[in-house]
Short mmCIF file of C-alpha atoms and ligand atoms in Angstrom, two decimals:
data_model
loop_
_atom_site.label_atom_id
_atom_site.label_comp_id
_atom_site.label_asym_id
_atom_site.label_seq_id
_atom_site.Cartn_x
_atom_site.Cartn_y
_atom_site.Cartn_z
CA MET A 27 0.00 0.00 0.00
CA THR A 28 1.26 3.50 -0.76
CA TRP A 29 0.77 6.03 1.98
CA THR A 30 -0.52 9.30 0.64
CA ARG A 31 -0.81 12.27 2.95
CA ARG A 32 -4.60 11.82 2.81
CA ARG A 33 -4.37 8.17 3.81
CA PHE A 34 -1.63 8.96 6.28
CA GLY A 35 -4.04 11.15 8.09
CA GLY A 36 -6.72 8.54 8.21
CA PHE A 37 -6.29 6.86 11.53
CA ALA A 38 -7.04 9.27 14.30
CA GLY A 39 -9.85 8.93 16.79
CA ALA A 40 -11.97 12.02 17.44
CA SER A 41 -10.97 12.38 21.11
CA LEU A 42 -7.31 12.16 20.18
CA ALA A 43 -7.75 14.84 17.51
CA ALA A 44 -9.47 17.08 20.02
CA ALA A 45 -6.77 16.56 22.62
CA LEU A 46 -3.87 17.26 20.30
CA GLY A 47 -5.49 19.56 17.74
CA THR A 48 -6.49 22.20 20.23
CA ARG A 49 -2.85 22.69 21.16
CA ALA A 50 -1.92 23.54 17.57
CA ALA A 51 -5.07 25.65 17.19
CA ARG A 52 -4.03 27.69 20.20
CA GLY A 53 -0.70 28.33 18.51
CA GLN A 54 1.26 26.74 21.32
CA SER A 55 4.71 25.23 20.93
CA LYS A 56 5.18 21.82 19.30
CA ALA A 57 3.34 18.88 20.84
CA ARG A 58 5.67 16.77 22.98
CA VAL A 59 5.52 13.04 22.24
CA ILE A 60 7.62 10.60 24.24
CA VAL A 61 8.09 7.07 22.88
CA ILE A 62 9.28 4.60 25.53
CA GLY A 63 11.10 1.50 24.28
CA GLY A 64 13.25 1.46 21.15
CA GLY A 65 12.42 -2.06 19.98
CA VAL A 66 10.48 -2.73 16.79
CA GLY A 67 7.25 -1.11 18.03
CA GLY A 68 8.75 2.01 19.61
CA ALA A 69 11.38 2.68 16.94
CA THR A 70 8.73 2.43 14.20
CA VAL A 71 6.34 4.83 15.95
CA ALA A 72 9.17 7.32 16.44
CA LYS A 73 10.38 7.09 12.85
CA TYR A 74 6.91 7.43 11.30
CA LEU A 75 5.99 10.32 13.58
CA ALA A 76 9.25 12.05 12.67
CA ALA A 77 8.51 11.54 8.97
CA SER A 78 4.96 12.90 9.31
CA ALA A 79 3.80 16.41 8.58
CA ALA A 80 3.02 17.03 12.24
CA GLU A 81 5.04 19.49 14.31
CA ILE A 82 6.32 17.33 17.12
CA ASP A 83 9.01 17.55 19.75
CA LEU A 84 9.85 13.84 19.69
CA THR A 85 11.85 11.84 22.23
CA LEU A 86 12.63 8.12 22.09
CA ILE A 87 13.79 6.56 25.38
CA GLU A 88 15.64 3.24 25.20
CA PRO A 89 18.33 1.96 27.61
CA LYS A 90 20.35 0.00 25.07
CA GLN A 91 22.76 1.64 22.61
CA ARG A 92 22.27 -1.27 20.22
CA TYR A 93 19.20 -3.42 19.63
CA THR A 94 19.49 -7.11 18.75
CA THR A 95 16.56 -8.65 16.90
CA CYS A 96 14.91 -11.77 18.29
CA PHE A 97 13.75 -12.47 14.77
CA PHE A 98 16.40 -14.50 12.93
CA SER A 99 18.23 -15.16 16.23
CA ASN A 100 17.47 -18.87 15.74
CA LEU A 101 19.63 -18.65 12.59
CA TYR A 102 22.45 -17.38 14.79
CA LEU A 103 21.99 -20.43 17.04
CA ALA A 104 22.18 -22.58 13.88
CA GLY A 105 25.53 -20.96 12.98
CA VAL A 106 24.07 -19.49 9.79
CA ARG A 107 24.00 -15.78 10.75
CA SER A 108 26.45 -13.68 12.74
CA PHE A 109 25.40 -11.91 15.93
CA GLU A 110 26.50 -8.63 14.35
CA SER A 111 24.02 -9.10 11.48
CA LEU A 112 21.17 -9.05 14.05
CA THR A 113 22.30 -5.82 15.70
CA HIS A 114 21.06 -2.30 14.90
CA ASN A 115 21.73 1.16 16.29
CA TYR A 116 19.79 4.42 16.61
CA ARG A 117 22.11 6.71 14.61
CA THR A 118 19.83 7.13 11.59
CA LEU A 119 16.78 7.79 13.76
CA ALA A 120 18.70 10.49 15.65
CA GLN A 121 20.64 12.05 12.78
CA ALA A 122 18.43 11.67 9.69
CA TYR A 123 15.04 11.85 11.44
CA GLY A 124 15.97 14.36 14.15
CA ILE A 125 14.60 12.20 16.97
CA ASN A 126 15.94 13.03 20.42
CA VAL A 127 17.20 9.54 21.40
CA VAL A 128 17.78 9.23 25.16
CA HIS A 129 19.63 6.12 26.32
CA ASP A 130 18.01 5.59 29.71
CA ALA A 131 15.11 3.56 31.10
CA VAL A 132 11.80 4.97 32.31
CA ALA A 133 11.24 4.22 35.99
CA SER A 134 7.63 5.41 36.16
CA ILE A 135 4.93 7.38 34.38
CA ASP A 136 2.63 9.90 36.06
CA PRO A 137 -0.46 9.91 33.79
CA VAL A 138 -2.06 12.84 35.64
CA ALA A 139 0.93 15.19 35.60
CA LYS A 140 1.88 13.70 32.17
CA THR A 141 5.50 13.18 33.10
CA VAL A 142 7.94 10.28 32.90
CA LYS A 143 10.68 9.70 35.44
CA LEU A 144 14.01 8.41 34.18
CA VAL A 145 16.02 5.77 36.07
CA ARG A 146 19.16 7.92 36.03
CA GLY A 147 17.19 10.91 37.31
CA GLY A 148 15.16 13.69 35.77
CA ARG A 149 11.61 14.02 34.52
CA LEU A 150 10.25 14.74 31.06
CA SER A 151 6.80 16.13 30.24
CA TYR A 152 4.60 14.87 27.42
CA ASP A 153 1.34 15.63 25.67
CA ARG A 154 1.19 12.04 24.35
CA ALA A 155 3.26 9.02 25.41
CA VAL A 156 3.71 5.78 23.51
CA VAL A 157 4.76 2.75 25.56
CA ALA A 158 6.38 -0.22 23.76
CA PRO A 159 8.28 -2.20 26.44
CA GLY A 160 7.92 -5.70 24.97
CA ILE A 161 7.45 -8.61 27.36
CA ALA A 162 8.26 -9.63 30.93
CA PHE A 163 8.57 -13.19 32.25
CA LYS A 164 6.36 -14.80 34.90
CA PHE A 165 9.31 -16.14 36.84
CA ASP A 166 7.15 -17.49 39.68
CA ASP A 167 5.34 -19.99 37.41
CA ILE A 168 8.18 -22.58 37.42
CA GLU A 169 9.73 -23.18 40.86
CA GLY A 170 13.48 -22.53 40.80
CA TYR A 171 13.40 -20.51 37.57
CA ASP A 172 14.25 -16.96 38.61
CA GLU A 173 16.42 -14.17 37.20
CA ALA A 174 19.58 -15.87 38.55
CA ALA A 175 18.66 -19.21 36.93
CA THR A 176 18.60 -17.54 33.48
CA GLN A 177 22.41 -17.43 33.70
CA SER A 178 22.66 -21.23 33.55
CA MET A 179 19.36 -22.05 31.82
CA PRO A 180 18.88 -19.13 29.40
CA HIS A 181 15.48 -18.21 27.98
CA ALA A 182 17.05 -16.34 25.04
CA TRP A 183 13.58 -14.85 24.46
CA ASN A 184 14.93 -11.30 24.62
CA ALA A 185 17.80 -11.21 22.16
CA GLY A 186 21.27 -10.16 23.28
CA PRO A 187 23.52 -11.70 25.97
CA GLN A 188 20.95 -14.47 26.58
CA THR A 189 21.15 -15.55 22.93
CA GLU A 190 24.95 -15.53 23.01
CA LEU A 191 24.94 -17.58 26.23
CA LEU A 192 22.65 -20.21 24.73
CA GLN A 193 24.82 -20.42 21.62
CA ARG A 194 27.98 -20.92 23.73
CA GLN A 195 26.26 -23.68 25.68
CA LEU A 196 25.12 -25.44 22.49
CA LYS A 197 28.64 -25.22 21.04
CA GLY A 198 30.12 -26.64 24.25
CA MET A 199 27.62 -29.50 24.48
CA ASP A 200 28.89 -33.07 24.01
CA ASP A 201 27.73 -35.06 20.99
CA GLY A 202 25.04 -37.35 22.37
CA GLY A 203 23.78 -34.68 24.81
CA VAL A 204 20.14 -33.64 25.25
CA PHE A 205 18.96 -30.10 24.53
CA VAL A 206 15.69 -29.42 26.38
CA ILE A 207 13.38 -26.59 25.33
CA VAL A 208 10.56 -25.67 27.72
CA ALA A 209 7.87 -24.02 25.56
CA PRO A 210 5.51 -21.47 27.19
CA PRO A 211 1.70 -21.31 27.44
CA ASN A 212 -0.30 -18.96 25.17
CA PRO A 213 -0.18 -16.06 24.60
CA PHE A 214 3.54 -15.52 24.12
CA ARG A 215 6.04 -13.71 21.89
CA CYS A 216 6.39 -15.39 18.46
CA PRO A 217 4.10 -18.47 18.39
CA PRO A 218 6.32 -20.44 15.94
CA GLY A 219 9.57 -19.41 17.71
CA PRO A 220 10.27 -22.38 20.03
CA TYR A 221 9.59 -24.89 17.24
CA GLU A 222 11.72 -23.00 14.70
CA ARG A 223 14.45 -22.97 17.37
CA ALA A 224 14.21 -26.78 17.63
CA ALA A 225 14.50 -27.10 13.83
CA LEU A 226 17.49 -24.77 13.48
CA VAL A 227 19.39 -26.17 16.47
CA ALA A 228 18.76 -29.62 14.94
CA TYR A 229 20.30 -28.30 11.72
CA TYR A 230 23.41 -27.33 13.73
CA PHE A 231 23.47 -30.69 15.58
CA LYS A 232 23.11 -32.63 12.32
CA GLN A 233 26.41 -31.19 11.16
CA PHE A 234 28.44 -31.06 14.39
CA LYS A 235 26.77 -33.34 17.00
CA PRO A 236 24.76 -35.92 15.04
CA ARG A 237 24.01 -38.09 18.11
CA ALA A 238 22.44 -35.19 20.04
CA LYS A 239 18.70 -35.10 20.81
CA ILE A 240 16.19 -32.28 21.32
CA LEU A 241 13.32 -32.63 23.76
CA ILE A 242 10.50 -30.06 23.82
CA LEU A 243 8.45 -29.99 27.02
CA ASP A 244 5.40 -27.95 26.08
CA ALA A 245 2.90 -26.13 28.29
CA LYS A 246 0.36 -26.68 25.46
CA ASP A 247 -1.27 -29.64 23.70
CA THR A 248 -0.98 -28.18 20.20
CA PHE A 249 1.11 -25.44 18.69
CA PHE A 250 1.11 -23.03 15.75
CA GLU A 251 1.73 -24.59 12.31
CA GLN A 252 2.24 -27.96 14.04
CA ASP A 253 1.71 -30.02 10.87
CA LEU A 254 4.29 -27.97 8.93
CA PHE A 255 6.83 -28.29 11.74
CA GLU A 256 6.35 -32.02 12.28
CA ASP A 257 6.65 -32.59 8.54
CA GLY A 258 9.86 -30.49 8.41
CA TRP A 259 11.40 -32.10 11.51
CA ASN A 260 10.76 -35.62 10.08
CA ARG A 261 12.17 -34.78 6.66
CA HIS A 262 15.32 -32.99 7.83
CA TYR A 263 16.10 -34.43 11.27
CA PRO A 264 14.41 -37.83 11.61
CA GLY A 265 14.47 -39.16 15.19
CA MET A 266 16.24 -36.09 16.59
CA ILE A 267 13.34 -33.97 17.93
CA GLU A 268 10.78 -35.23 20.45
CA TRP A 269 7.82 -33.06 21.45
CA LEU A 270 5.86 -33.81 24.63
CA PRO A 271 2.52 -32.00 25.14
CA VAL A 272 1.26 -30.96 28.58
CA GLN A 273 -1.40 -33.69 28.60
CA PHE A 274 1.46 -36.21 28.55
CA THR A 275 3.82 -34.60 31.13
CA GLY A 276 1.39 -32.67 33.35
CA GLY A 277 3.56 -29.58 32.73
CA VAL A 278 6.93 -28.36 34.01
CA LYS A 279 6.71 -27.74 37.76
CA SER A 280 10.29 -26.94 38.80
CA VAL A 281 13.89 -26.72 37.65
CA ASP A 282 17.23 -27.11 39.40
CA SER A 283 19.53 -24.76 37.55
CA LYS A 284 22.72 -26.16 39.17
CA ALA A 285 21.91 -29.81 38.40
CA ARG A 286 20.30 -28.80 35.06
CA THR A 287 17.23 -30.89 35.81
CA ILE A 288 13.64 -30.16 34.83
CA THR A 289 10.80 -31.77 36.75
CA THR A 290 7.30 -32.25 35.33
CA ALA A 291 4.25 -33.61 37.18
CA GLY A 292 5.59 -37.16 36.87
CA GLU A 293 9.24 -37.21 35.82
CA THR A 294 12.63 -35.48 36.10
CA PHE A 295 14.64 -34.84 32.92
CA LYS A 296 18.39 -34.19 32.91
CA ALA A 297 19.41 -31.63 30.28
CA SER A 298 22.88 -31.07 28.79
CA VAL A 299 21.61 -27.63 27.76
CA ALA A 300 18.27 -26.24 28.95
CA ASN A 301 16.36 -23.41 27.27
CA ILE A 302 13.52 -22.42 29.60
CA ILE A 303 11.02 -20.05 27.93
CA PRO A 304 8.69 -18.95 30.74
CA ALA A 305 5.09 -17.74 30.56
CA GLN A 306 4.90 -14.07 29.61
CA ILE A 307 3.11 -10.81 30.37
CA ALA A 308 3.51 -7.20 29.21
CA GLY A 309 6.86 -5.51 29.96
CA GLU A 310 7.31 -4.33 33.56
CA LEU A 311 6.83 -0.62 32.83
CA ALA A 312 3.36 -1.33 31.39
CA GLN A 313 2.44 -3.08 34.62
CA ARG A 314 3.84 -0.28 36.82
CA ALA A 315 2.04 2.38 34.76
CA GLY A 316 -1.38 0.77 35.22
CA LEU A 317 -1.66 -0.13 31.54
CA THR A 318 -2.35 -3.87 32.08
CA ASP A 319 -5.60 -5.62 32.98
CA GLN A 320 -6.02 -8.93 34.83
CA SER A 321 -4.69 -10.82 31.78
CA GLY A 322 -1.29 -9.15 32.28
CA TRP A 323 -1.49 -7.47 28.84
CA CYS A 324 -2.52 -3.94 27.77
CA PRO A 325 -6.00 -3.39 26.30
CA ILE A 326 -5.96 -0.76 23.53
CA ASP A 327 -8.29 1.09 21.19
CA PRO A 328 -7.96 -0.85 17.92
CA VAL A 329 -7.81 2.30 15.76
CA THR A 330 -5.46 4.63 17.68
CA PHE A 331 -3.72 2.12 19.99
CA GLU A 332 -4.50 4.44 22.89
CA SER A 333 -4.71 2.57 26.19
CA LYS A 334 -8.24 1.71 27.34
CA LEU A 335 -7.02 2.20 30.93
CA GLN A 336 -4.82 5.33 30.81
CA PRO A 337 -5.97 8.09 28.43
CA GLY A 338 -3.10 9.92 26.73
CA ILE A 339 -0.85 6.86 26.65
CA HIS A 340 -0.67 4.59 23.59
CA VAL A 341 0.70 1.04 23.69
CA VAL A 342 2.10 -0.93 20.73
CA GLY A 343 3.90 -4.22 20.20
CA ASP A 344 4.01 -7.42 22.21
CA ALA A 345 2.71 -5.70 25.36
CA THR A 346 -0.74 -5.19 23.82
CA SER A 347 -3.81 -7.34 24.07
CA ALA A 348 -4.93 -6.80 20.47
CA GLY A 349 -7.63 -9.28 19.49
CA ASP A 350 -6.44 -11.76 16.86
CA MET A 351 -3.02 -10.13 16.43
CA PRO A 352 -0.12 -12.48 17.31
CA LYS A 353 2.93 -11.14 19.14
CA SER A 354 5.37 -10.64 16.28
CA ALA A 355 7.78 -7.98 15.04
CA PHE A 356 5.68 -7.58 11.89
CA VAL A 357 2.59 -6.90 14.02
CA ALA A 358 4.50 -4.47 16.30
CA ASN A 359 5.54 -2.55 13.16
CA SER A 360 2.02 -2.58 11.70
CA GLN A 361 0.47 -1.39 14.97
CA ALA A 362 3.18 1.26 15.33
CA LYS A 363 2.38 2.76 11.93
CA ALA A 364 -1.34 2.89 12.74
CA CYS A 365 -0.54 4.53 16.08
CA ALA A 366 1.85 7.07 14.51
CA PHE A 367 -0.71 7.90 11.83
CA ALA A 368 -3.40 8.39 14.50
CA ILE A 369 -1.25 10.79 16.52
CA ALA A 370 0.01 12.66 13.44
CA ALA A 371 -3.45 12.91 11.92
CA ALA A 372 -4.80 14.36 15.13
CA LEU A 373 -2.10 17.01 15.01
CA THR A 374 -2.66 17.89 11.36
CA GLY A 375 -6.45 17.58 11.39
CA ALA A 376 -6.43 14.99 8.60
CA GLU A 377 -9.24 12.67 7.57
CA GLN A 378 -9.84 9.60 9.72
CA ILE A 379 -10.18 6.05 8.42
CA PRO A 380 -9.60 2.81 10.34
CA PRO A 381 -6.26 1.08 9.78
CA HIS A 382 -5.52 -2.04 7.78
CA LEU A 383 -3.26 -4.22 9.88
CA PHE A 384 -1.04 -7.07 8.73
CA ASN A 385 1.17 -9.91 9.83
CA THR A 386 3.55 -11.95 7.70
CA CYS A 387 5.76 -14.50 9.35
CA PHE A 388 8.61 -16.47 7.78
CA THR A 389 9.63 -19.62 9.62
CA LEU A 390 12.73 -21.64 8.81
CA LEU A 391 12.71 -25.42 9.01
CA ALA A 392 16.26 -25.42 7.60
CA PRO A 393 18.24 -22.57 6.03
CA ASN A 394 16.89 -23.51 2.57
CA ASP A 395 13.42 -24.61 3.63
CA ALA A 396 11.10 -21.84 4.82
CA VAL A 397 7.34 -21.59 5.23
CA SER A 398 5.28 -18.47 5.67
CA ASP A 399 1.91 -17.31 6.88
CA ALA A 400 0.17 -14.02 6.24
CA ILE A 401 -2.93 -12.44 7.73
CA ASN A 402 -4.89 -9.25 7.12
CA LEU A 403 -6.76 -7.75 10.04
CA LYS A 404 -9.05 -4.82 10.79
CA PRO A 405 -10.79 -3.25 13.78
CA VAL A 406 -14.21 -4.83 14.42
CA ALA A 407 -16.48 -3.95 17.34
CA GLY A 408 -13.73 -2.62 19.61
CA SER A 409 -11.30 -5.45 18.86
CA ILE A 410 -9.07 -6.57 15.94
CA LYS A 411 -10.18 -9.48 13.76
CA ILE A 412 -8.56 -11.51 10.97
CA THR A 413 -10.14 -10.92 7.56
CA ASP A 414 -7.84 -13.05 5.32
CA ILE A 415 -5.33 -15.77 6.04
CA PHE A 416 -2.65 -17.64 4.07
CA PHE A 417 -0.45 -20.60 5.10
CA SER A 418 2.28 -22.55 3.31
CA GLN A 419 1.25 -26.15 2.64
CA ILE A 420 2.85 -29.52 3.31
CA GLY A 421 4.22 -31.03 0.09
CA GLU A 422 5.38 -27.79 -1.57
CA SER A 423 8.35 -28.26 -3.93
CA ASP A 424 11.94 -27.77 -2.75
CA GLU A 425 12.17 -24.78 -5.09
CA THR A 426 9.10 -23.14 -3.51
CA ARG A 427 10.63 -23.58 -0.07
CA ARG A 428 14.03 -22.25 -1.24
CA GLN A 429 12.27 -19.26 -2.76
CA THR A 430 10.44 -18.60 0.54
CA ALA A 431 13.80 -18.75 2.38
CA ARG A 432 15.19 -16.14 -0.06
CA GLU A 433 12.10 -13.98 0.55
CA ALA A 434 12.69 -14.30 4.30
CA ASP A 435 16.23 -12.96 3.89
CA ASP A 436 14.99 -10.05 1.76
CA TRP A 437 12.26 -9.36 4.31
CA TYR A 438 14.80 -9.09 7.15
CA ALA A 439 16.84 -6.49 5.26
CA ALA A 440 13.83 -4.42 4.16
CA PHE A 441 12.08 -4.69 7.52
CA THR A 442 14.98 -3.62 9.71
CA HIS A 443 15.58 -0.73 7.30
CA ASP A 444 11.94 0.27 7.72
CA VAL A 445 12.29 0.23 11.52
CA PHE A 446 15.76 1.67 12.13
CA GLY A 447 16.37 3.58 8.87
C1 LIG B 529 13.35 -16.56 18.83
C2 LIG B 529 12.41 -15.52 18.29
C3 LIG B 529 12.18 -15.42 16.92
C4 LIG B 529 11.31 -14.47 16.41
N1 LIG B 529 11.09 -14.43 15.06
C5 LIG B 529 10.22 -13.52 14.56
C6 LIG B 529 9.99 -13.45 13.15
O1 LIG B 529 10.56 -14.22 12.36
N2 LIG B 529 9.11 -12.52 12.68
C7 LIG B 529 8.47 -11.65 13.51
O2 LIG B 529 7.69 -10.83 13.02
N3 LIG B 529 8.67 -11.68 14.86
C8 LIG B 529 9.52 -12.58 15.41
N4 LIG B 529 9.76 -12.60 16.76
C9 LIG B 529 8.99 -11.71 17.66
C10 LIG B 529 9.57 -10.29 17.76
O3 LIG B 529 10.92 -10.32 18.13
C11 LIG B 529 8.77 -9.47 18.78
O4 LIG B 529 7.41 -9.64 18.51
C12 LIG B 529 9.13 -7.99 18.70
O5 LIG B 529 10.47 -7.79 19.09
C13 LIG B 529 8.19 -7.15 19.54
O6 LIG B 529 8.57 -5.80 19.49
P1 LIG B 529 8.31 -4.82 20.74
O7 LIG B 529 8.72 -3.48 20.28
O8 LIG B 529 6.96 -5.04 21.29
O9 LIG B 529 9.30 -5.36 21.87
P2 LIG B 529 10.91 -5.39 21.86
O10 LIG B 529 11.42 -5.57 20.50
O11 LIG B 529 11.30 -6.38 22.91
O12 LIG B 529 11.34 -3.95 22.34
C14 LIG B 529 11.06 -3.48 23.63
C15 LIG B 529 12.09 -2.42 23.98
O13 LIG B 529 11.64 -1.68 25.11
C16 LIG B 529 12.76 -1.38 25.90
N5 LIG B 529 12.28 -1.12 27.27
C17 LIG B 529 11.72 -2.00 28.13
N6 LIG B 529 11.43 -1.40 29.29
C18 LIG B 529 11.80 -0.09 29.15
C19 LIG B 529 11.74 1.03 30.03
N7 LIG B 529 11.27 0.95 31.28
N8 LIG B 529 12.22 2.22 29.56
C20 LIG B 529 12.72 2.32 28.29
N9 LIG B 529 12.77 1.28 27.43
C21 LIG B 529 12.32 0.08 27.86
C22 LIG B 529 13.66 -2.61 25.78
O14 LIG B 529 15.01 -2.31 26.09
C23 LIG B 529 13.46 -3.01 24.33
O15 LIG B 529 14.45 -2.50 23.46
C24 LIG B 529 10.65 -13.56 17.30
C25 LIG B 529 10.90 -13.64 18.67
C26 LIG B 529 11.76 -14.61 19.17
C27 LIG B 529 12.01 -14.67 20.65
#
């Protein structure tokens, strides 16, 4: 879709327009927008607001100097991509888009005074805030799995040092060892992620540790694209990957991070390397700021992505509870554009139309064998519903799968350019 100025302006809600438009009408200084979290969601909102016609004093707050993508991090574990190739900085957003990038974390938000407090000290005022903090882990769900335990049993579900640690452990593992993945309950970041991880680590094992095994202990009885995964695992890595659903194990109850054991309702498994991916909720700041409901996620207006709980604060990305939208980078980017358009349209007084939202996900079964799924979505009755859906099929030709893998590579390059410039 091509974004014309007219379409660009199409996403604002009336209350948002009133709140922001009056400022411009009164001839006051630029509206102050603070975007918190420089991951996919936050960086995209900041970039698209900066590129809009609206007069905005724009600040992006993100603690890290460099952002490592979770997407394609399983290829790093497979030894196919370098860590460097997953890493992006904020130079273009600051220099080419004029965004005031502050490398700090937000400690708290005062929605009444409309200020944010920084961890290193100081407060900033806003007219609109956008919160995109990603996910937090429910550490208390599995006994013995706390922050300290992540240093011996990494989750590697936020990319960075955790991903590097898991890769080092896999490299150091003996041939004949067992790699255990504990897969989380729904909803969680990247529904195909744990199963793609199994496939790509199996690809690595097949070359360097052919007697190794992978055991997936799942908190669910089925998983996303299960037929495509099971077909891919059997074709590429026969006998290497075993998946145990919760109805079989009774679920993971506890871990001993020193002994590297994982105990389910009926059995204890000894892992050579353990990748524990815990249950998830919205990032901690969203919880502290009163943006989450009892589900642990943030309810939002499906047109403007303004919080249903805290007026004046928008939420995008994995932290949202957004109807049928899965928690993916593609979705975070799609939501972020809709949110940026809504805020910018309110400032420029442009026409309002509801957003079209999208997700496309590429999943690798092996470096030359990829499948994809694509969905279109739109706001319906206060929520977001799927309107069209596409899935790759079992039995596609090798050439089709190779072509999809090439498209995945192209997508990564174009997508990260769209987010970080
Ligand atoms: C193994 C794996 C594979 C994946 N593969 C894909 C894929 O192929 N395709 C796809 O579309 N998606 C994929 N994903 C999902 C994707 O990575 C996430 O959906 C996406 O990163 C969500 O973006 P976000 O902006 O919500 O959160 P994040 O990208 O996590 O960004 C959140 C940011 O907020 C910052 N932050 C947190 N708290 C604060 C605070 N208090 N103050 C300031 N900043 C703060 C953090 O430092 C972080 O940079 C994958 C995920 C995993 C784990």
